[in-house]
Amino acid sequence: MMDDQNIRARKNPTLHFTAGLREGERVAFTETICIIGRDPTADIQLESPFVSRQHAEISFEGGYWFIKDLHSKNGVYKNTTRIRSGERVPLFDRDKVQIGNLSTFEFHDPEATVHESEMPMTSSGLWLDEPNQDVYCCGQRLEPPLSPQGFALLAALVHKGGDVMTNEAIAEVLWPRAAGGVERAAIDNAISRLRSRLAELDGEHDYIETVRGVGRRYVAR
């Protein structure tokens, strides 16, 4: 008997282009990775000099679809919000995606049966439920939850998308009203506490890397 993940992977999502390049077209793809770009080898080609050769990637993992900006020049927008360069975000049925300002499509998933709020419980790695300030890791919720200060720090690191967050920027998140600067030891202690909390759920991966003399960066699993 096939598991649910295999069943979902075999269904064909469809992109319905609603504006700009390829408007009116419906494009289905059968693979679990789909590249969008102007390159002739792209799975979905958008012919324009304003579209990067490999602009965006749609992929399937763990029972869910994701979209990623492949460091494009003119950006990828999901439901009017720009995705950070290199960031991979979940893609749900009826989400609207814009490639630069040239093409817009709606994502249709025929197997859309799981509500977005259920996703953290089944995702691998680390997932943030920002409205509720909850942290999920390896399918489990961190209990007790992080302090508001700790959650703000973790969210800031995650939002950097793997880029280094300087010690000064970390201090600004943790102590926005601090006068006269913040001692490096205080930053180190805050990072150490955050690492320890994440290790409660996943002791095999260090989600926060120290870049000596500069700051820290988030490392996805």
JSON list of C-alpha atoms in Angstrom, two decimals:
[
{"chain": "A", "resi": 1, "resn": "MET", "atom": "CA", "xyz": [0.00, 0.00, 0.00]},
{"chain": "A", "resi": 2, "resn": "MET", "atom": "CA", "xyz": [1.47, 3.39, -1.01]},
{"chain": "A", "resi": 3, "resn": "ASP", "atom": "CA", "xyz": [1.86, 6.02, 1.67]},
{"chain": "A", "resi": 4, "resn": "ASP", "atom": "CA", "xyz": [0.23, 9.46, 1.42]},
{"chain": "A", "resi": 5, "resn": "GLN", "atom": "CA", "xyz": [3.46, 11.18, 0.41]},
{"chain": "A", "resi": 6, "resn": "ASN", "atom": "CA", "xyz": [3.89, 8.92, -2.64]},
{"chain": "A", "resi": 7, "resn": "ILE", "atom": "CA", "xyz": [0.27, 9.41, -3.65]},
{"chain": "A", "resi": 8, "resn": "ARG", "atom": "CA", "xyz": [0.60, 13.20, -3.43]},
{"chain": "A", "resi": 9, "resn": "ALA", "atom": "CA", "xyz": [3.86, 13.19, -5.37]},
{"chain": "A", "resi": 10, "resn": "ARG", "atom": "CA", "xyz": [2.14, 11.42, -8.28]},
{"chain": "A", "resi": 11, "resn": "LYS", "atom": "CA", "xyz": [-0.64, 13.99, -8.65]},
{"chain": "A", "resi": 12, "resn": "ASN", "atom": "CA", "xyz": [-0.05, 16.79, -11.14]},
{"chain": "A", "resi": 13, "resn": "PRO", "atom": "CA", "xyz": [-0.13, 20.38, -9.84]},
{"chain": "A", "resi": 14, "resn": "THR", "atom": "CA", "xyz": [-1.15, 23.00, -12.39]},
{"chain": "A", "resi": 15, "resn": "LEU", "atom": "CA", "xyz": [-0.03, 26.57, -12.87]},
{"chain": "A", "resi": 16, "resn": "HIS", "atom": "CA", "xyz": [-2.77, 28.81, -14.24]},
{"chain": "A", "resi": 17, "resn": "PHE", "atom": "CA", "xyz": [-1.17, 31.92, -15.74]},
{"chain": "A", "resi": 18, "resn": "THR", "atom": "CA", "xyz": [-3.48, 34.84, -15.02]},
{"chain": "A", "resi": 19, "resn": "ALA", "atom": "CA", "xyz": [-1.48, 37.87, -16.19]},
{"chain": "A", "resi": 20, "resn": "GLY", "atom": "CA", "xyz": [1.58, 38.81, -18.24]},
{"chain": "A", "resi": 21, "resn": "LEU", "atom": "CA", "xyz": [3.68, 36.23, -20.07]},
{"chain": "A", "resi": 22, "resn": "ARG", "atom": "CA", "xyz": [1.72, 33.07, -20.99]},
{"chain": "A", "resi": 23, "resn": "GLU", "atom": "CA", "xyz": [-1.54, 34.59, -19.74]},
{"chain": "A", "resi": 24, "resn": "GLY", "atom": "CA", "xyz": [-4.43, 32.17, -20.09]},
{"chain": "A", "resi": 25, "resn": "GLU", "atom": "CA", "xyz": [-2.24, 29.07, -20.24]},
{"chain": "A", "resi": 26, "resn": "ARG", "atom": "CA", "xyz": [-2.51, 26.13, -17.86]},
{"chain": "A", "resi": 27, "resn": "VAL", "atom": "CA", "xyz": [0.70, 24.22, -17.36]},
{"chain": "A", "resi": 28, "resn": "ALA", "atom": "CA", "xyz": [0.90, 20.89, -15.53]},
{"chain": "A", "resi": 29, "resn": "PHE", "atom": "CA", "xyz": [4.15, 19.29, -14.37]},
{"chain": "A", "resi": 30, "resn": "THR", "atom": "CA", "xyz": [4.78, 15.74, -13.30]},
{"chain": "A", "resi": 31, "resn": "GLU", "atom": "CA", "xyz": [8.20, 15.95, -11.67]},
{"chain": "A", "resi": 32, "resn": "THR", "atom": "CA", "xyz": [8.83, 16.84, -8.04]},
{"chain": "A", "resi": 33, "resn": "ILE", "atom": "CA", "xyz": [11.14, 19.71, -9.05]},
{"chain": "A", "resi": 34, "resn": "CYS", "atom": "CA", "xyz": [10.14, 22.35, -11.58]},
{"chain": "A", "resi": 35, "resn": "ILE", "atom": "CA", "xyz": [12.41, 25.20, -12.72]},
{"chain": "A", "resi": 36, "resn": "ILE", "atom": "CA", "xyz": [10.92, 28.44, -14.01]},
{"chain": "A", "resi": 37, "resn": "GLY", "atom": "CA", "xyz": [13.12, 30.78, -16.03]},
{"chain": "A", "resi": 38, "resn": "ARG", "atom": "CA", "xyz": [14.13, 32.06, -19.45]},
{"chain": "A", "resi": 39, "resn": "ASP", "atom": "CA", "xyz": [16.68, 29.31, -20.07]},
{"chain": "A", "resi": 40, "resn": "PRO", "atom": "CA", "xyz": [15.55, 26.99, -22.90]},
{"chain": "A", "resi": 41, "resn": "THR", "atom": "CA", "xyz": [16.12, 24.02, -20.58]},
{"chain": "A", "resi": 42, "resn": "ALA", "atom": "CA", "xyz": [13.76, 25.40, -17.89]},
{"chain": "A", "resi": 43, "resn": "ASP", "atom": "CA", "xyz": [10.72, 23.25, -17.22]},
{"chain": "A", "resi": 44, "resn": "ILE", "atom": "CA", "xyz": [8.52, 26.34, -17.61]},
{"chain": "A", "resi": 45, "resn": "GLN", "atom": "CA", "xyz": [10.11, 28.91, -19.90]},
{"chain": "A", "resi": 46, "resn": "LEU", "atom": "CA", "xyz": [9.37, 32.63, -19.70]},
{"chain": "A", "resi": 47, "resn": "GLU", "atom": "CA", "xyz": [11.10, 34.38, -22.56]},
{"chain": "A", "resi": 48, "resn": "SER", "atom": "CA", "xyz": [12.13, 37.82, -21.35]},
{"chain": "A", "resi": 49, "resn": "PRO", "atom": "CA", "xyz": [15.44, 39.51, -20.49]},
{"chain": "A", "resi": 50, "resn": "PHE", "atom": "CA", "xyz": [13.82, 40.54, -17.21]},
{"chain": "A", "resi": 51, "resn": "VAL", "atom": "CA", "xyz": [13.45, 36.89, -16.17]},
{"chain": "A", "resi": 52, "resn": "SER", "atom": "CA", "xyz": [16.58, 35.16, -14.83]},
{"chain": "A", "resi": 53, "resn": "ARG", "atom": "CA", "xyz": [17.81, 32.06, -16.63]},
{"chain": "A", "resi": 54, "resn": "GLN", "atom": "CA", "xyz": [16.79, 30.05, -13.57]},
{"chain": "A", "resi": 55, "resn": "HIS", "atom": "CA", "xyz": [14.39, 32.33, -11.74]},
{"chain": "A", "resi": 56, "resn": "ALA", "atom": "CA", "xyz": [12.35, 30.14, -9.39]},
{"chain": "A", "resi": 57, "resn": "GLU", "atom": "CA", "xyz": [11.99, 26.54, -8.32]},
{"chain": "A", "resi": 58, "resn": "ILE", "atom": "CA", "xyz": [8.87, 24.65, -7.29]},
{"chain": "A", "resi": 59, "resn": "SER", "atom": "CA", "xyz": [9.63, 21.45, -5.38]},
{"chain": "A", "resi": 60, "resn": "PHE", "atom": "CA", "xyz": [7.87, 18.72, -3.45]},
{"chain": "A", "resi": 61, "resn": "GLU", "atom": "CA", "xyz": [9.14, 17.47, -0.10]},
{"chain": "A", "resi": 62, "resn": "GLY", "atom": "CA", "xyz": [7.61, 15.83, 2.93]},
{"chain": "A", "resi": 63, "resn": "GLY", "atom": "CA", "xyz": [4.08, 15.92, 1.52]},
{"chain": "A", "resi": 64, "resn": "TYR", "atom": "CA", "xyz": [4.15, 19.64, 0.67]},
{"chain": "A", "resi": 65, "resn": "TRP", "atom": "CA", "xyz": [5.01, 21.91, -2.23]},
{"chain": "A", "resi": 66, "resn": "PHE", "atom": "CA", "xyz": [7.46, 24.79, -1.90]},
{"chain": "A", "resi": 67, "resn": "ILE", "atom": "CA", "xyz": [8.62, 27.69, -4.05]},
{"chain": "A", "resi": 68, "resn": "LYS", "atom": "CA", "xyz": [12.12, 29.15, -3.94]},
{"chain": "A", "resi": 69, "resn": "ASP", "atom": "CA", "xyz": [13.64, 32.30, -5.40]},
{"chain": "A", "resi": 70, "resn": "LEU", "atom": "CA", "xyz": [16.81, 31.11, -7.15]},
{"chain": "A", "resi": 71, "resn": "HIS", "atom": "CA", "xyz": [18.63, 34.39, -6.44]},
{"chain": "A", "resi": 72, "resn": "SER", "atom": "CA", "xyz": [16.77, 36.10, -9.27]},
{"chain": "A", "resi": 73, "resn": "LYS", "atom": "CA", "xyz": [17.38, 39.74, -10.07]},
{"chain": "A", "resi": 74, "resn": "ASN", "atom": "CA", "xyz": [13.75, 40.86, -10.25]},
{"chain": "A", "resi": 75, "resn": "GLY", "atom": "CA", "xyz": [12.29, 38.70, -7.52]},
{"chain": "A", "resi": 76, "resn": "VAL", "atom": "CA", "xyz": [9.51, 36.22, -6.81]},
{"chain": "A", "resi": 77, "resn": "TYR", "atom": "CA", "xyz": [6.33, 37.26, -5.01]},
{"chain": "A", "resi": 78, "resn": "LYS", "atom": "CA", "xyz": [3.91, 34.98, -3.21]},
{"chain": "A", "resi": 79, "resn": "ASN", "atom": "CA", "xyz": [0.51, 36.56, -2.54]},
{"chain": "A", "resi": 80, "resn": "THR", "atom": "CA", "xyz": [2.08, 40.04, -3.10]},
{"chain": "A", "resi": 81, "resn": "THR", "atom": "CA", "xyz": [4.92, 39.45, -0.58]},
{"chain": "A", "resi": 82, "resn": "ARG", "atom": "CA", "xyz": [8.42, 39.21, -2.01]},
{"chain": "A", "resi": 83, "resn": "ILE", "atom": "CA", "xyz": [10.28, 36.01, -1.13]},
{"chain": "A", "resi": 84, "resn": "ARG", "atom": "CA", "xyz": [13.81, 36.55, 0.13]},
{"chain": "A", "resi": 85, "resn": "SER", "atom": "CA", "xyz": [16.50, 35.57, -2.33]},
{"chain": "A", "resi": 86, "resn": "GLY", "atom": "CA", "xyz": [17.36, 31.89, -1.86]},
{"chain": "A", "resi": 87, "resn": "GLU", "atom": "CA", "xyz": [14.47, 31.38, 0.56]},
{"chain": "A", "resi": 88, "resn": "ARG", "atom": "CA", "xyz": [12.11, 28.42, 0.16]},
{"chain": "A", "resi": 89, "resn": "VAL", "atom": "CA", "xyz": [8.53, 28.94, 1.34]},
{"chain": "A", "resi": 90, "resn": "PRO", "atom": "CA", "xyz": [5.49, 26.63, 1.36]},
{"chain": "A", "resi": 91, "resn": "LEU", "atom": "CA", "xyz": [3.12, 26.81, -1.59]},
{"chain": "A", "resi": 92, "resn": "PHE", "atom": "CA", "xyz": [-0.55, 26.07, -1.04]},
{"chain": "A", "resi": 93, "resn": "ASP", "atom": "CA", "xyz": [-3.51, 25.55, -3.33]},
{"chain": "A", "resi": 94, "resn": "ARG", "atom": "CA", "xyz": [-4.70, 28.84, -4.91]},
{"chain": "A", "resi": 95, "resn": "ASP", "atom": "CA", "xyz": [-1.58, 30.77, -3.89]},
{"chain": "A", "resi": 96, "resn": "LYS", "atom": "CA", "xyz": [-0.72, 33.50, -6.37]},
{"chain": "A", "resi": 97, "resn": "VAL", "atom": "CA", "xyz": [2.88, 33.81, -7.55]},
{"chain": "A", "resi": 98, "resn": "GLN", "atom": "CA", "xyz": [4.41, 36.67, -9.49]},
{"chain": "A", "resi": 99, "resn": "ILE", "atom": "CA", "xyz": [7.67, 36.36, -11.41]},
{"chain": "A", "resi": 100, "resn": "GLY", "atom": "CA", "xyz": [9.22, 39.83, -11.35]},
{"chain": "A", "resi": 101, "resn": "ASN", "atom": "CA", "xyz": [6.60, 42.13, -12.80]},
{"chain": "A", "resi": 102, "resn": "LEU", "atom": "CA", "xyz": [6.13, 40.09, -15.96]},
{"chain": "A", "resi": 103, "resn": "SER", "atom": "CA", "xyz": [4.04, 37.04, -15.20]},
{"chain": "A", "resi": 104, "resn": "THR", "atom": "CA", "xyz": [1.53, 35.92, -12.59]},
{"chain": "A", "resi": 105, "resn": "PHE", "atom": "CA", "xyz": [0.15, 32.44, -12.04]},
{"chain": "A", "resi": 106, "resn": "GLU", "atom": "CA", "xyz": [-2.09, 30.66, -9.57]},
{"chain": "A", "resi": 107, "resn": "PHE", "atom": "CA", "xyz": [-0.90, 27.36, -8.10]},
{"chain": "A", "resi": 108, "resn": "HIS", "atom": "CA", "xyz": [-3.51, 24.59, -8.18]},
{"chain": "A", "resi": 109, "resn": "ASP", "atom": "CA", "xyz": [-2.80, 21.44, -6.16]},
{"chain": "A", "resi": 110, "resn": "PRO", "atom": "CA", "xyz": [-5.33, 18.65, -6.83]},
{"chain": "A", "resi": 111, "resn": "GLU", "atom": "CA", "xyz": [-4.26, 16.93, -3.61]},
{"chain": "A", "resi": 112, "resn": "ALA", "atom": "CA", "xyz": [-4.81, 19.94, -1.36]},
{"chain": "A", "resi": 113, "resn": "THR", "atom": "CA", "xyz": [-6.37, 18.27, 1.67]},
{"chain": "A", "resi": 114, "resn": "VAL", "atom": "CA", "xyz": [-4.21, 19.52, 4.54]},
{"chain": "A", "resi": 115, "resn": "HIS", "atom": "CA", "xyz": [-4.76, 22.96, 6.01]},
{"chain": "A", "resi": 116, "resn": "GLU", "atom": "CA", "xyz": [-1.74, 25.25, 6.29]},
{"chain": "A", "resi": 117, "resn": "SER", "atom": "CA", "xyz": [-1.98, 25.34, 10.07]},
{"chain": "A", "resi": 118, "resn": "GLU", "atom": "CA", "xyz": [-1.28, 21.58, 10.19]},
{"chain": "A", "resi": 119, "resn": "MET", "atom": "CA", "xyz": [1.99, 21.89, 8.31]},
{"chain": "A", "resi": 120, "resn": "PRO", "atom": "CA", "xyz": [4.34, 22.53, 11.26]},
{"chain": "A", "resi": 121, "resn": "MET", "atom": "CA", "xyz": [3.39, 19.22, 12.85]},
{"chain": "A", "resi": 122, "resn": "THR", "atom": "CA", "xyz": [4.55, 17.22, 9.81]},
{"chain": "A", "resi": 123, "resn": "SER", "atom": "CA", "xyz": [7.52, 19.25, 8.57]},
{"chain": "A", "resi": 124, "resn": "SER", "atom": "CA", "xyz": [11.11, 18.15, 9.06]},
{"chain": "A", "resi": 125, "resn": "GLY", "atom": "CA", "xyz": [13.73, 20.59, 10.25]},
{"chain": "A", "resi": 126, "resn": "LEU", "atom": "CA", "xyz": [12.74, 23.88, 11.84]},
{"chain": "A", "resi": 127, "resn": "TRP", "atom": "CA", "xyz": [9.49, 25.76, 11.26]},
{"chain": "A", "resi": 128, "resn": "LEU", "atom": "CA", "xyz": [8.24, 29.01, 12.80]},
{"chain": "A", "resi": 129, "resn": "ASP", "atom": "CA", "xyz": [4.57, 29.70, 13.48]},
{"chain": "A", "resi": 130, "resn": "GLU", "atom": "CA", "xyz": [5.08, 33.45, 13.77]},
{"chain": "A", "resi": 131, "resn": "PRO", "atom": "CA", "xyz": [1.49, 34.52, 14.56]},
{"chain": "A", "resi": 132, "resn": "ASN", "atom": "CA", "xyz": [1.55, 32.28, 17.65]},
{"chain": "A", "resi": 133, "resn": "GLN", "atom": "CA", "xyz": [5.32, 32.59, 18.27]},
{"chain": "A", "resi": 134, "resn": "ASP", "atom": "CA", "xyz": [5.70, 28.81, 18.32]},
{"chain": "A", "resi": 135, "resn": "VAL", "atom": "CA", "xyz": [8.75, 26.88, 17.14]},
{"chain": "A", "resi": 136, "resn": "TYR", "atom": "CA", "xyz": [8.42, 23.45, 15.55]},
{"chain": "A", "resi": 137, "resn": "CYS", "atom": "CA", "xyz": [11.39, 21.19, 15.01]},
{"chain": "A", "resi": 138, "resn": "CYS", "atom": "CA", "xyz": [11.38, 17.66, 13.58]},
{"chain": "A", "resi": 139, "resn": "GLY", "atom": "CA", "xyz": [7.59, 17.64, 13.78]},
{"chain": "A", "resi": 140, "resn": "GLN", "atom": "CA", "xyz": [7.43, 18.63, 17.46]},
{"chain": "A", "resi": 141, "resn": "ARG", "atom": "CA", "xyz": [6.53, 21.91, 19.11]},
{"chain": "A", "resi": 142, "resn": "LEU", "atom": "CA", "xyz": [9.07, 23.42, 21.46]},
{"chain": "A", "resi": 143, "resn": "GLU", "atom": "CA", "xyz": [7.69, 23.37, 25.01]},
{"chain": "A", "resi": 144, "resn": "PRO", "atom": "CA", "xyz": [7.81, 25.57, 26.93]},
{"chain": "A", "resi": 145, "resn": "PRO", "atom": "CA", "xyz": [7.89, 28.15, 24.14]},
{"chain": "A", "resi": 146, "resn": "LEU", "atom": "CA", "xyz": [10.75, 30.58, 23.66]},
{"chain": "A", "resi": 147, "resn": "SER", "atom": "CA", "xyz": [10.57, 33.91, 25.40]},
{"chain": "A", "resi": 148, "resn": "PRO", "atom": "CA", "xyz": [9.38, 36.78, 23.16]},
{"chain": "A", "resi": 149, "resn": "GLN", "atom": "CA", "xyz": [12.99, 37.98, 23.06]},
{"chain": "A", "resi": 150, "resn": "GLY", "atom": "CA", "xyz": [14.29, 34.53, 22.08]},
{"chain": "A", "resi": 151, "resn": "PHE", "atom": "CA", "xyz": [11.64, 34.08, 19.41]},
{"chain": "A", "resi": 152, "resn": "ALA", "atom": "CA", "xyz": [12.39, 37.52, 17.95]},
{"chain": "A", "resi": 153, "resn": "LEU", "atom": "CA", "xyz": [16.08, 36.60, 17.68]},
{"chain": "A", "resi": 154, "resn": "LEU", "atom": "CA", "xyz": [15.38, 33.23, 16.04]},
{"chain": "A", "resi": 155, "resn": "ALA", "atom": "CA", "xyz": [12.91, 34.78, 13.58]},
{"chain": "A", "resi": 156, "resn": "ALA", "atom": "CA", "xyz": [15.41, 37.50, 12.67]},
{"chain": "A", "resi": 157, "resn": "LEU", "atom": "CA", "xyz": [18.09, 34.90, 11.97]},
{"chain": "A", "resi": 158, "resn": "VAL", "atom": "CA", "xyz": [15.73, 32.75, 9.88]},
{"chain": "A", "resi": 159, "resn": "HIS", "atom": "CA", "xyz": [14.56, 35.76, 7.86]},
{"chain": "A", "resi": 160, "resn": "LYS", "atom": "CA", "xyz": [18.14, 36.48, 6.86]},
{"chain": "A", "resi": 161, "resn": "GLY", "atom": "CA", "xyz": [17.88, 33.38, 4.68]},
{"chain": "A", "resi": 162, "resn": "GLY", "atom": "CA", "xyz": [21.36, 32.09, 5.48]},
{"chain": "A", "resi": 163, "resn": "ASP", "atom": "CA", "xyz": [23.06, 35.48, 5.30]},
{"chain": "A", "resi": 164, "resn": "VAL", "atom": "CA", "xyz": [25.18, 36.58, 8.25]},
{"chain": "A", "resi": 165, "resn": "MET", "atom": "CA", "xyz": [23.46, 38.67, 10.90]},
{"chain": "A", "resi": 166, "resn": "THR", "atom": "CA", "xyz": [25.98, 40.98, 12.54]},
{"chain": "A", "resi": 167, "resn": "ASN", "atom": "CA", "xyz": [26.42, 41.16, 16.29]},
{"chain": "A", "resi": 168, "resn": "GLU", "atom": "CA", "xyz": [25.22, 44.76, 16.16]},
{"chain": "A", "resi": 169, "resn": "ALA", "atom": "CA", "xyz": [22.00, 43.71, 14.41]},
{"chain": "A", "resi": 170, "resn": "ILE", "atom": "CA", "xyz": [21.49, 40.92, 16.96]},
{"chain": "A", "resi": 171, "resn": "ALA", "atom": "CA", "xyz": [21.90, 43.40, 19.80]},
{"chain": "A", "resi": 172, "resn": "GLU", "atom": "CA", "xyz": [19.35, 45.70, 18.18]},
{"chain": "A", "resi": 173, "resn": "VAL", "atom": "CA", "xyz": [16.80, 42.86, 18.07]},
{"chain": "A", "resi": 174, "resn": "LEU", "atom": "CA", "xyz": [17.42, 41.77, 21.66]},
{"chain": "A", "resi": 175, "resn": "TRP", "atom": "CA", "xyz": [17.88, 45.16, 23.30]},
{"chain": "A", "resi": 176, "resn": "PRO", "atom": "CA", "xyz": [16.47, 47.84, 20.98]},
{"chain": "A", "resi": 177, "resn": "ARG", "atom": "CA", "xyz": [16.62, 50.52, 23.68]},
{"chain": "A", "resi": 178, "resn": "ALA", "atom": "CA", "xyz": [20.08, 49.72, 25.00]},
{"chain": "A", "resi": 179, "resn": "ALA", "atom": "CA", "xyz": [22.27, 52.77, 25.45]},
{"chain": "A", "resi": 180, "resn": "GLY", "atom": "CA", "xyz": [26.03, 52.69, 25.19]},
{"chain": "A", "resi": 181, "resn": "GLY", "atom": "CA", "xyz": [26.25, 49.42, 23.32]},
{"chain": "A", "resi": 182, "resn": "VAL", "atom": "CA", "xyz": [25.85, 45.80, 24.38]},
{"chain": "A", "resi": 183, "resn": "GLU", "atom": "CA", "xyz": [28.58, 43.57, 25.77]},
{"chain": "A", "resi": 184, "resn": "ARG", "atom": "CA", "xyz": [29.61, 40.74, 23.47]},
{"chain": "A", "resi": 185, "resn": "ALA", "atom": "CA", "xyz": [29.19, 38.29, 26.36]},
{"chain": "A", "resi": 186, "resn": "ALA", "atom": "CA", "xyz": [25.50, 39.17, 26.58]},
{"chain": "A", "resi": 187, "resn": "ILE", "atom": "CA", "xyz": [25.04, 38.33, 22.90]},
{"chain": "A", "resi": 188, "resn": "ASP", "atom": "CA", "xyz": [26.98, 35.08, 23.32]},
{"chain": "A", "resi": 189, "resn": "ASN", "atom": "CA", "xyz": [24.78, 34.08, 26.26]},
{"chain": "A", "resi": 190, "resn": "ALA", "atom": "CA", "xyz": [21.58, 34.79, 24.32]},
{"chain": "A", "resi": 191, "resn": "ILE", "atom": "CA", "xyz": [22.78, 32.70, 21.38]},
{"chain": "A", "resi": 192, "resn": "SER", "atom": "CA", "xyz": [23.87, 29.89, 23.71]},
{"chain": "A", "resi": 193, "resn": "ARG", "atom": "CA", "xyz": [20.43, 29.78, 25.35]},
{"chain": "A", "resi": 194, "resn": "LEU", "atom": "CA", "xyz": [18.73, 29.68, 21.95]},
{"chain": "A", "resi": 195, "resn": "ARG", "atom": "CA", "xyz": [20.99, 26.87, 20.74]},
{"chain": "A", "resi": 196, "resn": "SER", "atom": "CA", "xyz": [20.26, 24.89, 23.89]},
{"chain": "A", "resi": 197, "resn": "ARG", "atom": "CA", "xyz": [16.51, 25.22, 23.44]},
{"chain": "A", "resi": 198, "resn": "LEU", "atom": "CA", "xyz": [16.63, 24.08, 19.80]},
{"chain": "A", "resi": 199, "resn": "ALA", "atom": "CA", "xyz": [18.84, 21.14, 20.80]},
{"chain": "A", "resi": 200, "resn": "GLU", "atom": "CA", "xyz": [16.02, 19.90, 23.04]},
{"chain": "A", "resi": 201, "resn": "LEU", "atom": "CA", "xyz": [14.21, 18.81, 19.86]},
{"chain": "A", "resi": 202, "resn": "ASP", "atom": "CA", "xyz": [17.09, 18.31, 17.45]},
{"chain": "A", "resi": 203, "resn": "GLY", "atom": "CA", "xyz": [20.48, 17.65, 18.99]},
{"chain": "A", "resi": 204, "resn": "GLU", "atom": "CA", "xyz": [22.01, 16.46, 15.73]},
{"chain": "A", "resi": 205, "resn": "HIS", "atom": "CA", "xyz": [22.02, 19.77, 13.88]},
{"chain": "A", "resi": 206, "resn": "ASP", "atom": "CA", "xyz": [23.30, 23.23, 14.85]},
{"chain": "A", "resi": 207, "resn": "TYR", "atom": "CA", "xyz": [20.88, 25.75, 13.37]},
{"chain": "A", "resi": 208, "resn": "ILE", "atom": "CA", "xyz": [23.02, 28.75, 14.33]},
{"chain": "A", "resi": 209, "resn": "GLU", "atom": "CA", "xyz": [26.55, 29.11, 13.01]},
{"chain": "A", "resi": 210, "resn": "THR", "atom": "CA", "xyz": [29.08, 31.53, 14.48]},
{"chain": "A", "resi": 211, "resn": "VAL", "atom": "CA", "xyz": [31.00, 33.65, 11.98]},
{"chain": "A", "resi": 212, "resn": "ARG", "atom": "CA", "xyz": [33.97, 34.81, 14.01]},
{"chain": "A", "resi": 213, "resn": "GLY", "atom": "CA", "xyz": [34.31, 38.54, 14.42]},
{"chain": "A", "resi": 214, "resn": "VAL", "atom": "CA", "xyz": [31.13, 39.21, 12.44]},
{"chain": "A", "resi": 215, "resn": "GLY", "atom": "CA", "xyz": [28.02, 37.57, 13.86]},
{"chain": "A", "resi": 216, "resn": "ARG", "atom": "CA", "xyz": [25.81, 34.53, 13.33]},
{"chain": "A", "resi": 217, "resn": "ARG", "atom": "CA", "xyz": [23.81, 32.95, 10.55]},
{"chain": "A", "resi": 218, "resn": "TYR", "atom": "CA", "xyz": [20.93, 30.50, 10.36]},
{"chain": "A", "resi": 219, "resn": "VAL", "atom": "CA", "xyz": [21.74, 27.11, 8.84]},
{"chain": "A", "resi": 220, "resn": "ALA", "atom": "CA", "xyz": [18.71, 25.18, 7.61]},
{"chain": "A", "resi": 221, "resn": "ARG", "atom": "CA", "xyz": [18.63, 21.42, 8.03]}
]
